[in-house]
mmCIF file of C-alpha atoms and ligand atoms in Angstrom:
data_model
loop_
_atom_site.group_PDB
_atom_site.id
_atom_site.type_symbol
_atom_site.label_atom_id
_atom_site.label_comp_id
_atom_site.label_asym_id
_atom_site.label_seq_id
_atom_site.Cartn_x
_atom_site.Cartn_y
_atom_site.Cartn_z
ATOM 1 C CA UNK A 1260 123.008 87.155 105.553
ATOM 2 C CA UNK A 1261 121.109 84.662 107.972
ATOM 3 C CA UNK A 1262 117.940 83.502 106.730
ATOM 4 C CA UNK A 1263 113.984 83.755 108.267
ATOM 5 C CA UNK A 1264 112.861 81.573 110.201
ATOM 6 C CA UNK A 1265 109.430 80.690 110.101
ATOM 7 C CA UNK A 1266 106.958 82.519 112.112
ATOM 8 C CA UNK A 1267 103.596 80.968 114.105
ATOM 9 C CA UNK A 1268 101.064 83.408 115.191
ATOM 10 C CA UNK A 1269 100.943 82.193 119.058
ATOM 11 C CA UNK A 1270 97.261 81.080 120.300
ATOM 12 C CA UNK A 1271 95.602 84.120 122.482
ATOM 13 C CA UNK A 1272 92.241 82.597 123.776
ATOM 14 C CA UNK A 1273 89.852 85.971 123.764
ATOM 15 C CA UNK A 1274 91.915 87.673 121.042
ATOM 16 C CA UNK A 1275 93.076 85.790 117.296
ATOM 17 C CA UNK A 1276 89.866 84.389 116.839
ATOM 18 C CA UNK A 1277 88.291 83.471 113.049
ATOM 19 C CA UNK A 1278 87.706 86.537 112.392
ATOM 20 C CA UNK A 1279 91.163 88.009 113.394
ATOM 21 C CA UNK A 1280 93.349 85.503 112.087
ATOM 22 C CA UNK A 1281 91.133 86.218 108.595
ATOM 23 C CA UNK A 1282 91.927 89.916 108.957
ATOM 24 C CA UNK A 1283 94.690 89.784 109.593
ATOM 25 C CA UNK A 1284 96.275 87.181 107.248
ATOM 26 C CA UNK A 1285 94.358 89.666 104.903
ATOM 27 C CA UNK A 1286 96.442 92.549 105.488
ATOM 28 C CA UNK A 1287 99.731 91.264 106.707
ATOM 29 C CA UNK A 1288 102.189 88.531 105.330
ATOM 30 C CA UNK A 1289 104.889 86.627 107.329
ATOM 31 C CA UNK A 1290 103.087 84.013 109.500
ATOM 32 C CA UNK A 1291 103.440 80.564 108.134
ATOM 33 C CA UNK A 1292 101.189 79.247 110.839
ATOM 34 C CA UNK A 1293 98.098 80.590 112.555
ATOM 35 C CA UNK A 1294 98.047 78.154 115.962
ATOM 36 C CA UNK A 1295 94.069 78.414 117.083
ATOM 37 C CA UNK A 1296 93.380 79.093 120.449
ATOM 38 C CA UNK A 1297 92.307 75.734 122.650
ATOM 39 C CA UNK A 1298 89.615 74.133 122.541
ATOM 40 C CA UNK A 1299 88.621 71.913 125.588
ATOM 41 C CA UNK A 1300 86.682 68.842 125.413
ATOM 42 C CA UNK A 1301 84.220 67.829 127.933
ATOM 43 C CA UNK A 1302 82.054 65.066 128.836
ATOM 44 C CA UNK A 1303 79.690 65.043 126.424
ATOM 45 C CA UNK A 1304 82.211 65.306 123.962
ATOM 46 C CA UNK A 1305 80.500 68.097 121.582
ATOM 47 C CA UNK A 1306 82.240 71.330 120.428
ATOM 48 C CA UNK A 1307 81.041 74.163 121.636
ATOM 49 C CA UNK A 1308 79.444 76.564 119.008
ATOM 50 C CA UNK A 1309 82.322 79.332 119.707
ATOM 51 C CA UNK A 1310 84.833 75.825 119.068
ATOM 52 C CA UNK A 1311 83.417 75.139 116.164
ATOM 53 C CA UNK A 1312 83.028 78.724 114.644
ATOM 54 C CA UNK A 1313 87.009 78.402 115.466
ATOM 55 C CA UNK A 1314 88.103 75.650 113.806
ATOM 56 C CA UNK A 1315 85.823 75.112 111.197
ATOM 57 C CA UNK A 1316 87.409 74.849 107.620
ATOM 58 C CA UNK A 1317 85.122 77.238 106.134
ATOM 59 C CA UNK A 1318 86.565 80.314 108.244
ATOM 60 C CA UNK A 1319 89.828 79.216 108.042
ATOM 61 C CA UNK A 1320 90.000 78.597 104.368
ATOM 62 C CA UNK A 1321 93.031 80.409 102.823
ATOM 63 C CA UNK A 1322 95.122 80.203 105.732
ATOM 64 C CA UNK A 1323 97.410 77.359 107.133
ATOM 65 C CA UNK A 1324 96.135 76.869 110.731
ATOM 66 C CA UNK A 1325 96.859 74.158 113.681
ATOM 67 C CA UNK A 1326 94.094 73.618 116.588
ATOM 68 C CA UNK A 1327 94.804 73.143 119.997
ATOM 69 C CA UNK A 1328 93.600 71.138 122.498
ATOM 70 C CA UNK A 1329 93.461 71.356 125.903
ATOM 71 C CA UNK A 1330 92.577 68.255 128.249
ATOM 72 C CA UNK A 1331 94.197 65.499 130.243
ATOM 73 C CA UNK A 1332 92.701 62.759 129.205
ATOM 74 C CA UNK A 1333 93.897 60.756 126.292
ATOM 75 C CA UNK A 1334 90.574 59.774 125.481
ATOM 76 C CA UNK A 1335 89.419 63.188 125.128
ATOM 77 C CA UNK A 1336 91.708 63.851 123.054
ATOM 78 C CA UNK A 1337 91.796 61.332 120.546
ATOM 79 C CA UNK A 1338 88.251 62.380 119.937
ATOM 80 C CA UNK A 1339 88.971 66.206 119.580
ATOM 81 C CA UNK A 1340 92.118 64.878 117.030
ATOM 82 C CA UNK A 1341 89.658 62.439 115.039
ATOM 83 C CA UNK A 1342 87.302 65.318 114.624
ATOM 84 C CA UNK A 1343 89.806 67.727 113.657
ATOM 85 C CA UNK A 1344 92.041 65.005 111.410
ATOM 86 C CA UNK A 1345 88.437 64.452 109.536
ATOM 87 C CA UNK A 1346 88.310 68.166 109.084
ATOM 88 C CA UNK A 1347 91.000 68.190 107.537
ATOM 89 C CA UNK A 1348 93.740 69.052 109.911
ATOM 90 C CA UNK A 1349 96.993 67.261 109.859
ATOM 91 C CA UNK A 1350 98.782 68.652 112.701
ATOM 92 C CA UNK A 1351 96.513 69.040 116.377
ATOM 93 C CA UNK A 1352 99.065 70.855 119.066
ATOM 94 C CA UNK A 1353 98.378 69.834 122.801
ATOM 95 C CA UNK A 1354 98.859 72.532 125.453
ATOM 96 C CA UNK A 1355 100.511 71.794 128.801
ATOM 97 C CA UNK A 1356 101.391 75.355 129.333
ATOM 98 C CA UNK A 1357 98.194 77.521 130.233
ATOM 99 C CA UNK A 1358 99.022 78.857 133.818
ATOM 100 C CA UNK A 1359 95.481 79.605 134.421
ATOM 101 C CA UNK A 1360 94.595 78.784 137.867
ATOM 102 C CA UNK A 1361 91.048 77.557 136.738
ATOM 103 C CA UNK A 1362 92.744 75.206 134.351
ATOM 104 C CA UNK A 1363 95.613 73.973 136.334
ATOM 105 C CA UNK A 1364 93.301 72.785 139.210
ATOM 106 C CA UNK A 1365 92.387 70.157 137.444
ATOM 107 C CA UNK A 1366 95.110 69.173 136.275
ATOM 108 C CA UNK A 1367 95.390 70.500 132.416
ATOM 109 C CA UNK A 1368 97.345 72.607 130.751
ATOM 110 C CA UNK A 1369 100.608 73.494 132.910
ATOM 111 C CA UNK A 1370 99.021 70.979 135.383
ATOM 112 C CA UNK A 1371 100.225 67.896 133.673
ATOM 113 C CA UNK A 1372 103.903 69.299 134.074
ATOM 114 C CA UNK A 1373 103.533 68.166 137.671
ATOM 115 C CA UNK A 1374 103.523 65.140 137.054
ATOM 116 C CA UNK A 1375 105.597 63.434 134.635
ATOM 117 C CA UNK A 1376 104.628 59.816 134.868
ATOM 118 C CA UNK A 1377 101.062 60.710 134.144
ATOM 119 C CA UNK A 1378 102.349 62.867 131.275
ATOM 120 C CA UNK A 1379 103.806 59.622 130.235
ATOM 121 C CA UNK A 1380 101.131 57.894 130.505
ATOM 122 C CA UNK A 1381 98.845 60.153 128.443
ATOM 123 C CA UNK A 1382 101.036 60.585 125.354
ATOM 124 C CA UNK A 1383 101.502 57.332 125.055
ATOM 125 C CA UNK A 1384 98.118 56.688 124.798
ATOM 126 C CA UNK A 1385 97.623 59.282 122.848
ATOM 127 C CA UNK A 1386 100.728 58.789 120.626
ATOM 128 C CA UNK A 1387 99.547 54.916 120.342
ATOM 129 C CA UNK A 1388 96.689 55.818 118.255
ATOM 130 C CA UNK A 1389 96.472 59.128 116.910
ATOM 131 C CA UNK A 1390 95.499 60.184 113.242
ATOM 132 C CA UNK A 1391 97.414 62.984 112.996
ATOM 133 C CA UNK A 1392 101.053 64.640 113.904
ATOM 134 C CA UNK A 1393 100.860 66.063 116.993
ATOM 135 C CA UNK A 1394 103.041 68.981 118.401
ATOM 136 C CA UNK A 1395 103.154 70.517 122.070
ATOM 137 C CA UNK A 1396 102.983 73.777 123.598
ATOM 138 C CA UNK A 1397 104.820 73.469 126.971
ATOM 139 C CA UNK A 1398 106.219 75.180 129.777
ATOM 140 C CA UNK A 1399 109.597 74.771 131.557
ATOM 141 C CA UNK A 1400 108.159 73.716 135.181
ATOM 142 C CA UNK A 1401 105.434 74.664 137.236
ATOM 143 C CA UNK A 1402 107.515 75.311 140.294
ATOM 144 C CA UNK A 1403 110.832 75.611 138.798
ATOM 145 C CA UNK A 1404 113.297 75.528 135.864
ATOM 146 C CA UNK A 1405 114.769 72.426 137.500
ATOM 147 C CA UNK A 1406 112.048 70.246 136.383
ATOM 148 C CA UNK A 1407 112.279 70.260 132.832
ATOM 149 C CA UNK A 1408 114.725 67.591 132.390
ATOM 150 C CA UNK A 1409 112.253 65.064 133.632
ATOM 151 C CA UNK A 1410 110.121 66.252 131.343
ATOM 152 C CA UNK A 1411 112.382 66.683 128.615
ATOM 153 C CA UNK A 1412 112.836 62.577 128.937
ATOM 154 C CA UNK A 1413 109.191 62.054 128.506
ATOM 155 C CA UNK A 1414 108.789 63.720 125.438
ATOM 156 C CA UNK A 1415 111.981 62.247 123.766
ATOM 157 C CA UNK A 1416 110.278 59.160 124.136
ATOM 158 C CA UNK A 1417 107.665 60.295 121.538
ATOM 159 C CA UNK A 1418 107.700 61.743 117.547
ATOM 160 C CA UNK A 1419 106.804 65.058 118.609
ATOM 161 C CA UNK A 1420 106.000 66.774 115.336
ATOM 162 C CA UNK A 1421 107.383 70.335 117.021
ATOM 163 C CA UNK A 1422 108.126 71.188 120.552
ATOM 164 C CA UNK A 1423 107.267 74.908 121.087
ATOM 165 C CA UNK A 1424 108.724 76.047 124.035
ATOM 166 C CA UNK A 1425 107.955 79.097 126.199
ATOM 167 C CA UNK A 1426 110.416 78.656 128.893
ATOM 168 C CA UNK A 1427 108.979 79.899 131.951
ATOM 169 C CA UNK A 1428 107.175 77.901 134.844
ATOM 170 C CA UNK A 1429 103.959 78.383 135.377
ATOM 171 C CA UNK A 1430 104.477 80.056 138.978
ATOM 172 C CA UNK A 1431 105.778 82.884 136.884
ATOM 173 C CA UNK A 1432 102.904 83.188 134.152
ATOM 174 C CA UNK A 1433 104.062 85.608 131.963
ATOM 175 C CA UNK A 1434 106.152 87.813 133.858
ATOM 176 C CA UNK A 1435 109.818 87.697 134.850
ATOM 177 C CA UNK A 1436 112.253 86.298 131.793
ATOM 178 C CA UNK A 1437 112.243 83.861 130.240
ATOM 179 C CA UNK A 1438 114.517 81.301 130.817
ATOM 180 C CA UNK A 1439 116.618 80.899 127.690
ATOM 181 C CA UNK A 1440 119.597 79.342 128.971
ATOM 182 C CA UNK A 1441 117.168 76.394 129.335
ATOM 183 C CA UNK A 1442 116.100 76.542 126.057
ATOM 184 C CA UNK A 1443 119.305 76.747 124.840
ATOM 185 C CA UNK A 1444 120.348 73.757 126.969
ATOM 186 C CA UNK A 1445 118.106 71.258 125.203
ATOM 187 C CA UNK A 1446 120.072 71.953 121.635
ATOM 188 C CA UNK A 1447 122.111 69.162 123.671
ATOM 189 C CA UNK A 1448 119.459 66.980 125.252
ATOM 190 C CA UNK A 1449 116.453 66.504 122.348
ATOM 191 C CA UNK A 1450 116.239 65.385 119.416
ATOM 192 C CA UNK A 1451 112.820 67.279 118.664
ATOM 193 C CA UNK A 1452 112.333 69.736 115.892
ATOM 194 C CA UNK A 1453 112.661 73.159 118.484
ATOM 195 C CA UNK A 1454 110.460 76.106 118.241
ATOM 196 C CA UNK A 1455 111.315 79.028 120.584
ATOM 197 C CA UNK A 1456 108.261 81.545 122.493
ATOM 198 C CA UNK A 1457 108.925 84.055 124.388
ATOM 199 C CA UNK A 1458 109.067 87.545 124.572
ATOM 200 C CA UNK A 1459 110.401 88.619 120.951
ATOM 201 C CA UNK A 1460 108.829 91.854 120.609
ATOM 202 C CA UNK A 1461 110.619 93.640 117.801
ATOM 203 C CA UNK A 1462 112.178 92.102 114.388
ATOM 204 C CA UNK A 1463 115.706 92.676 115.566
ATOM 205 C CA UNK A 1464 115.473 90.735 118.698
ATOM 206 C CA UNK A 1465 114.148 87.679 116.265
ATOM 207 C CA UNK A 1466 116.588 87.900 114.182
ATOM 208 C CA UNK A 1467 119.459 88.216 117.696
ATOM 209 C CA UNK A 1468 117.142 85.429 118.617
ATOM 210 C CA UNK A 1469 117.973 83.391 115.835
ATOM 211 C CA UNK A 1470 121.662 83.656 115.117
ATOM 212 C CA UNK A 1471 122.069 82.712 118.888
ATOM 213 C CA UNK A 1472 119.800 79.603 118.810
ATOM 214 C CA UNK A 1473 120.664 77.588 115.811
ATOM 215 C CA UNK A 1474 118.939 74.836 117.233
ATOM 216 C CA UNK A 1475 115.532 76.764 116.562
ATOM 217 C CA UNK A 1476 113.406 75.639 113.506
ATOM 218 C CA UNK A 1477 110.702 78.383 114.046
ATOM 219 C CA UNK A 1478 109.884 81.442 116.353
ATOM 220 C CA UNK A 1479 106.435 81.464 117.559
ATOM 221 C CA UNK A 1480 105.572 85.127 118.464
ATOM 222 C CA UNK A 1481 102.546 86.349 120.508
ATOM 223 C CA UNK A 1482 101.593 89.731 122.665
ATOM 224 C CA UNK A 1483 104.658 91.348 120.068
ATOM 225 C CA UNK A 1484 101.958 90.167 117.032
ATOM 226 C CA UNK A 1485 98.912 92.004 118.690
ATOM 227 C CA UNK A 1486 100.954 95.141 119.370
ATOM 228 C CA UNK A 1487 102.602 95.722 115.950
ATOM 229 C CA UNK A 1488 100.545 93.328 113.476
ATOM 230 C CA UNK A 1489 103.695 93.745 111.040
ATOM 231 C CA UNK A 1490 106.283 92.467 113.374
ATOM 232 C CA UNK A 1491 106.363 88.820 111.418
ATOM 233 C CA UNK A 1492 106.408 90.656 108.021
ATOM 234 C CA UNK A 1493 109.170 93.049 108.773
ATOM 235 C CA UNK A 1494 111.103 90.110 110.049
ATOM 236 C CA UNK A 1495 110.894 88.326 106.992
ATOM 237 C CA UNK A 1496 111.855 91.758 105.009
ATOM 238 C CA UNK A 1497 108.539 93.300 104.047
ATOM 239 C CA UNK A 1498 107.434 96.972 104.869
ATOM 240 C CA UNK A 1499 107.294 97.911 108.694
ATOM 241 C CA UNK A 1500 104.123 99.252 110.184
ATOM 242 C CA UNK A 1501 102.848 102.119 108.976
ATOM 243 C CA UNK A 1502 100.250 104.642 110.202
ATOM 244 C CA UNK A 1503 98.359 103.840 107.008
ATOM 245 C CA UNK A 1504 98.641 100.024 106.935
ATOM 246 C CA UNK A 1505 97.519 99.928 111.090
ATOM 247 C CA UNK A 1506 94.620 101.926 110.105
ATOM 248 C CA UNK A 1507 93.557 99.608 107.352
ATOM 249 C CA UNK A 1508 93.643 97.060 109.890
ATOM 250 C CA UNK A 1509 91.995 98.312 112.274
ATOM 251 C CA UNK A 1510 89.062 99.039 110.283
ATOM 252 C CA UNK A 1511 88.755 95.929 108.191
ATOM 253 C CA UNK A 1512 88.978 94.510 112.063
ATOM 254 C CA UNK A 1513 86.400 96.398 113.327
ATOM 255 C CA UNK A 1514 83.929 95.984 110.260
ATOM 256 C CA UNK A 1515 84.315 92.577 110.248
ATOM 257 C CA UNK A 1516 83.687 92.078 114.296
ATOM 258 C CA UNK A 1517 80.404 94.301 113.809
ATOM 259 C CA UNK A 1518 79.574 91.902 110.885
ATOM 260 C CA UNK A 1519 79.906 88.962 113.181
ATOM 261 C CA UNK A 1520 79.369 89.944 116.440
ATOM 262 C CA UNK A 1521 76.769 92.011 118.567
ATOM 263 C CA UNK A 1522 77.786 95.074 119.858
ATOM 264 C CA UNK A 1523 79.114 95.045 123.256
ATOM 265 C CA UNK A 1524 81.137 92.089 121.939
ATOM 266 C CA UNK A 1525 82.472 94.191 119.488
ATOM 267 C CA UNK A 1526 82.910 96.568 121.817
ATOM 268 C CA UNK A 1527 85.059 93.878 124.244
ATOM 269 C CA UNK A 1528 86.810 93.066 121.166
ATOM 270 C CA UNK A 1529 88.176 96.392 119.616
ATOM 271 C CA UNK A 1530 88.975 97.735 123.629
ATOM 272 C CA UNK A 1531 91.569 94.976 123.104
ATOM 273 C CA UNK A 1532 92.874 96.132 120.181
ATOM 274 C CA UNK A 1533 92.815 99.369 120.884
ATOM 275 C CA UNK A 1534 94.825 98.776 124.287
ATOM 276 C CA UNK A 1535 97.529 95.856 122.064
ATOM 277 C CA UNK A 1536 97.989 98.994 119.464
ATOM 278 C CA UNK A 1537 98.778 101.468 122.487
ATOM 279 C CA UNK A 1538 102.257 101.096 122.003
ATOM 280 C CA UNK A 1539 102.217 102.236 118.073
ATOM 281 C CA UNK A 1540 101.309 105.682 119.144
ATOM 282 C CA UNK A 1541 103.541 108.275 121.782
ATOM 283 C CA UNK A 1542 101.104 111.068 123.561
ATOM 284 C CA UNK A 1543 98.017 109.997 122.559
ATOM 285 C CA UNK A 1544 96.867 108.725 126.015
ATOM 286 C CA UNK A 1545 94.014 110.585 126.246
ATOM 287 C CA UNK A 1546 91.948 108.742 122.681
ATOM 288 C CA UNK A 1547 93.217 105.648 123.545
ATOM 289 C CA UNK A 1548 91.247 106.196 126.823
ATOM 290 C CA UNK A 1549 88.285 106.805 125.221
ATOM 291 C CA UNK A 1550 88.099 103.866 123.364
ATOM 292 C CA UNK A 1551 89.616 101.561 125.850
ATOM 293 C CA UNK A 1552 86.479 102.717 128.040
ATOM 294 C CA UNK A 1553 83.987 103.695 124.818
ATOM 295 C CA UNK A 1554 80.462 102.095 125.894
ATOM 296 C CA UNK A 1555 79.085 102.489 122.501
ATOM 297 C CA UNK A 1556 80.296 101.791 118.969
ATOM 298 C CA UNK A 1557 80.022 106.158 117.897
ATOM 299 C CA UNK A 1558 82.173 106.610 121.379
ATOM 300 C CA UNK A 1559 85.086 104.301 119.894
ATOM 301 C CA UNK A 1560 85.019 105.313 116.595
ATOM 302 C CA UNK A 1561 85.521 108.592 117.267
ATOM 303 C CA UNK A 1562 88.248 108.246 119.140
ATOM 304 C CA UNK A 1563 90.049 106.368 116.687
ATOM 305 C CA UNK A 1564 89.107 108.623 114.370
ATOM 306 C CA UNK A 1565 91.208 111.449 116.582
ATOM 307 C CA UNK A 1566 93.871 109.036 117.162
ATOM 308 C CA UNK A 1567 94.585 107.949 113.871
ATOM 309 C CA UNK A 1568 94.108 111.376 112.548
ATOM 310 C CA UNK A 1569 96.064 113.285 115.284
ATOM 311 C CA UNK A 1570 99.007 111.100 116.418
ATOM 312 C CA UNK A 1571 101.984 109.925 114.542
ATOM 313 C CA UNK A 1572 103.230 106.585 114.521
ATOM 314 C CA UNK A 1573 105.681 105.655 117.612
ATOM 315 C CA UNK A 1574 109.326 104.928 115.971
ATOM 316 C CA UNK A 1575 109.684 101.727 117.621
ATOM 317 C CA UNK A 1576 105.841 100.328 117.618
ATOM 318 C CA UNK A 1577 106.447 97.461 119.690
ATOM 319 C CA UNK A 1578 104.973 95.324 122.852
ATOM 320 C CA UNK A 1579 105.804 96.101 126.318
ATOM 321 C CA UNK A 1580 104.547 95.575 129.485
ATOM 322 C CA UNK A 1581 102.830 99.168 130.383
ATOM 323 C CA UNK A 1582 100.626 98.654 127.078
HETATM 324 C C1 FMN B 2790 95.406 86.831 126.292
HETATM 325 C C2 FMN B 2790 96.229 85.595 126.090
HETATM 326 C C3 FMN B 2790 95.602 84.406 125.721
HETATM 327 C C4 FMN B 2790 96.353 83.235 125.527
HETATM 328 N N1 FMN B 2790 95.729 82.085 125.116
HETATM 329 C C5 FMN B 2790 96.486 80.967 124.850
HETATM 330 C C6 FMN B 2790 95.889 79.775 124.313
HETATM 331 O O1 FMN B 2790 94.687 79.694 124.037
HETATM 332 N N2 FMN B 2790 96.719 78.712 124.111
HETATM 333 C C7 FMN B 2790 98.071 78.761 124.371
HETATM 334 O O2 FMN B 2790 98.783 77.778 124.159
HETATM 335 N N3 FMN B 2790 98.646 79.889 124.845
HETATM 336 C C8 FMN B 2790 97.893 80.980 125.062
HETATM 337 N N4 FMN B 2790 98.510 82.134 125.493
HETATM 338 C C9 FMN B 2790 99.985 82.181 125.567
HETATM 339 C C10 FMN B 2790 100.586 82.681 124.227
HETATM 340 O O3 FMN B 2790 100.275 81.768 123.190
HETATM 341 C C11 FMN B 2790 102.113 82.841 124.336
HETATM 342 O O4 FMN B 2790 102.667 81.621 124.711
HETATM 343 C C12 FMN B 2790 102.505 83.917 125.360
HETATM 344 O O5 FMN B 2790 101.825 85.136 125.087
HETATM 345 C C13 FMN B 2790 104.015 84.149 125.360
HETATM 346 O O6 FMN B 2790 104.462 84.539 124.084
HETATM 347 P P1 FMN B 2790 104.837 86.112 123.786
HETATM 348 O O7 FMN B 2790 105.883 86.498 124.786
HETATM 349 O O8 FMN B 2790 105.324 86.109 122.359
HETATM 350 O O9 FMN B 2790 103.574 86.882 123.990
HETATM 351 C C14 FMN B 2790 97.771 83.274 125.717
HETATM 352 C C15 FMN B 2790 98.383 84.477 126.099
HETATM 353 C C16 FMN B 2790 97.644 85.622 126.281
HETATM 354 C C17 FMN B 2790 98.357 86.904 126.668
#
């Protein structure tokens, strides 16, 4: 019998938030780390106050979670890593993978895979005097798969506390495959602790995942997480989704975002979740709808209400591109 892996809860900027993360590490087990979506630093070098209300200890407390940075300048982000390291945080991840246009016009996130010298550059500044471990979230390219060797180099020159990997470029955002034959390929090229992302929607395919990639240390899973919030616990042998358990979700969810939030930001909020649970349910198009469109908080609840009350669990609750 092959044994779990370790599961990280991807970062999903506009979705696992405080108050999700919380919610969710209340109701489901089998993420060993919560990665917190990035934070960006600026100028003026201040968090913002939706940062802060992100990383903060306080709504964190309970759960193991790493913060993220996004930036390309070094000295950027040995502030953002001081502030976090004297919060408390021992490991800050760096992310050179966000395909975001807005983003990778200026050169961050999968904009510093075009250029590996200046990559260079930047962790060695940043690995010359940072307080804490620092892991990275990259890409395979921005063009092509071709250019990861280059980069490969560049981070084998550093003690890269993890390596999480999502191997597409960033031409192809999130569609297409994923190129796991380059993953694979760096079992023989890197030293680096290895942790795959990519497209693992159901338990099975981690566990597929895992027999055929030895070289992996940990599985970080994302969009499969939002659509069936049990997908890391059944992979590590606890109870699958149930209609019950979804629905307890869901509501603790939705109390606390109406607890934290005003209402049409609740509102933005649970349309999300409401169109990440899709796939849990077969025929119920029509309340699913409704809420995904609901303009007030009566309009939403009672369509869950219907759906959760009318519609059966799908047998296979799990992410896929039409959800
Ligand atoms: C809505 C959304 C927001 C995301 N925000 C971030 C982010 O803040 N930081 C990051 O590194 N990746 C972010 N990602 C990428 C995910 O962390 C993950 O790499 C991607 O979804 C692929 O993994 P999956 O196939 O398991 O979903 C985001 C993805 C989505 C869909």
């Amino acid at each position: 019998m092959s044994v779990s892996l370790p599961i990280y809860f991807a970062p999903m900027e506009g979705v696992t938030d405080a108050v999700y993360r919380r919610v969710h590490h209340a109701h489901f087990m089998g993420i060993d780390k919560y990665f917190i979506p990035f934070i960006s630093p600026t100028q003026n070098l201040v968090l913002t106050p939706r940062e802060r209300n992100n990383v903060s200890p306080e709504v964190n407390a309970g759960l193991r979670v790493v913060p993220q940075v996004l930036t390309k300048k070094a000295d950027h982000f040995l502030w953002a890593a001081q502030l976090l390291h004297d919060m408390g945080y021992d490991e800050i991840n760096l992310n050179i993978g966000c395909p975001s246009g807005t983003v990778t016009a200026k050169g961050k996130g999968a904009g510093m895979l075009l250029r590996p010298d200046d990559l260079d550059a930047f962790l060695g500044e940043v690995f010359a005097h940072t307080p804490a471990r620092i892991s990275i979230k990259t890409r395979i390219g921005f063009f092509s798969p071709d250019e990861f060797d280059a980069l490969l180099a560049v981070f084998n020159r550093y003690p890269v506390h993890e390596l999480i990997i999502h191997p597409r470029t960033r031409e192809q955002y999130y569609k297409g495959t994923p190129h796991r034959d380059v993953y694979a390929a760096c079992r023989e090229k890197t030293r680096l602790p290895l942790i795959y992302n990519g497209d693992l929607f159901t338990a099975d395919a981690c566990r597929t995942f895992a027999v055929n990639h030895p070289e992996t240390r940990a599985l970080m899973l994302g969009r499969g997480m939002l659509a069936n919030p049990a997908l890391a616990q059944t992979y590590a042998g606890g109870a699958p989704l149930t209609r019950e358990s979804l629905k307890a979700f869901h509501d603790d969810l939705f109390a606390a975002y109406r607890e934290a939030y005003h209402t049409s930001a609740v509102l933005g909020r649970m349309r999300e979740v409401a169109k990440n649970i899709a796939c849990c349910f077969e025929g119920a198009d029509k309340p699913l709808k409704a809420a995904r469109k609901a303009s007030s908080i009566a309009v939403y609840e009672d369509a869950m209400e219907r759906l959760f009350g009318d519609y059966a669990l799908s047998a296979n609750p799990c992410f896929s591109e039409r959800s």
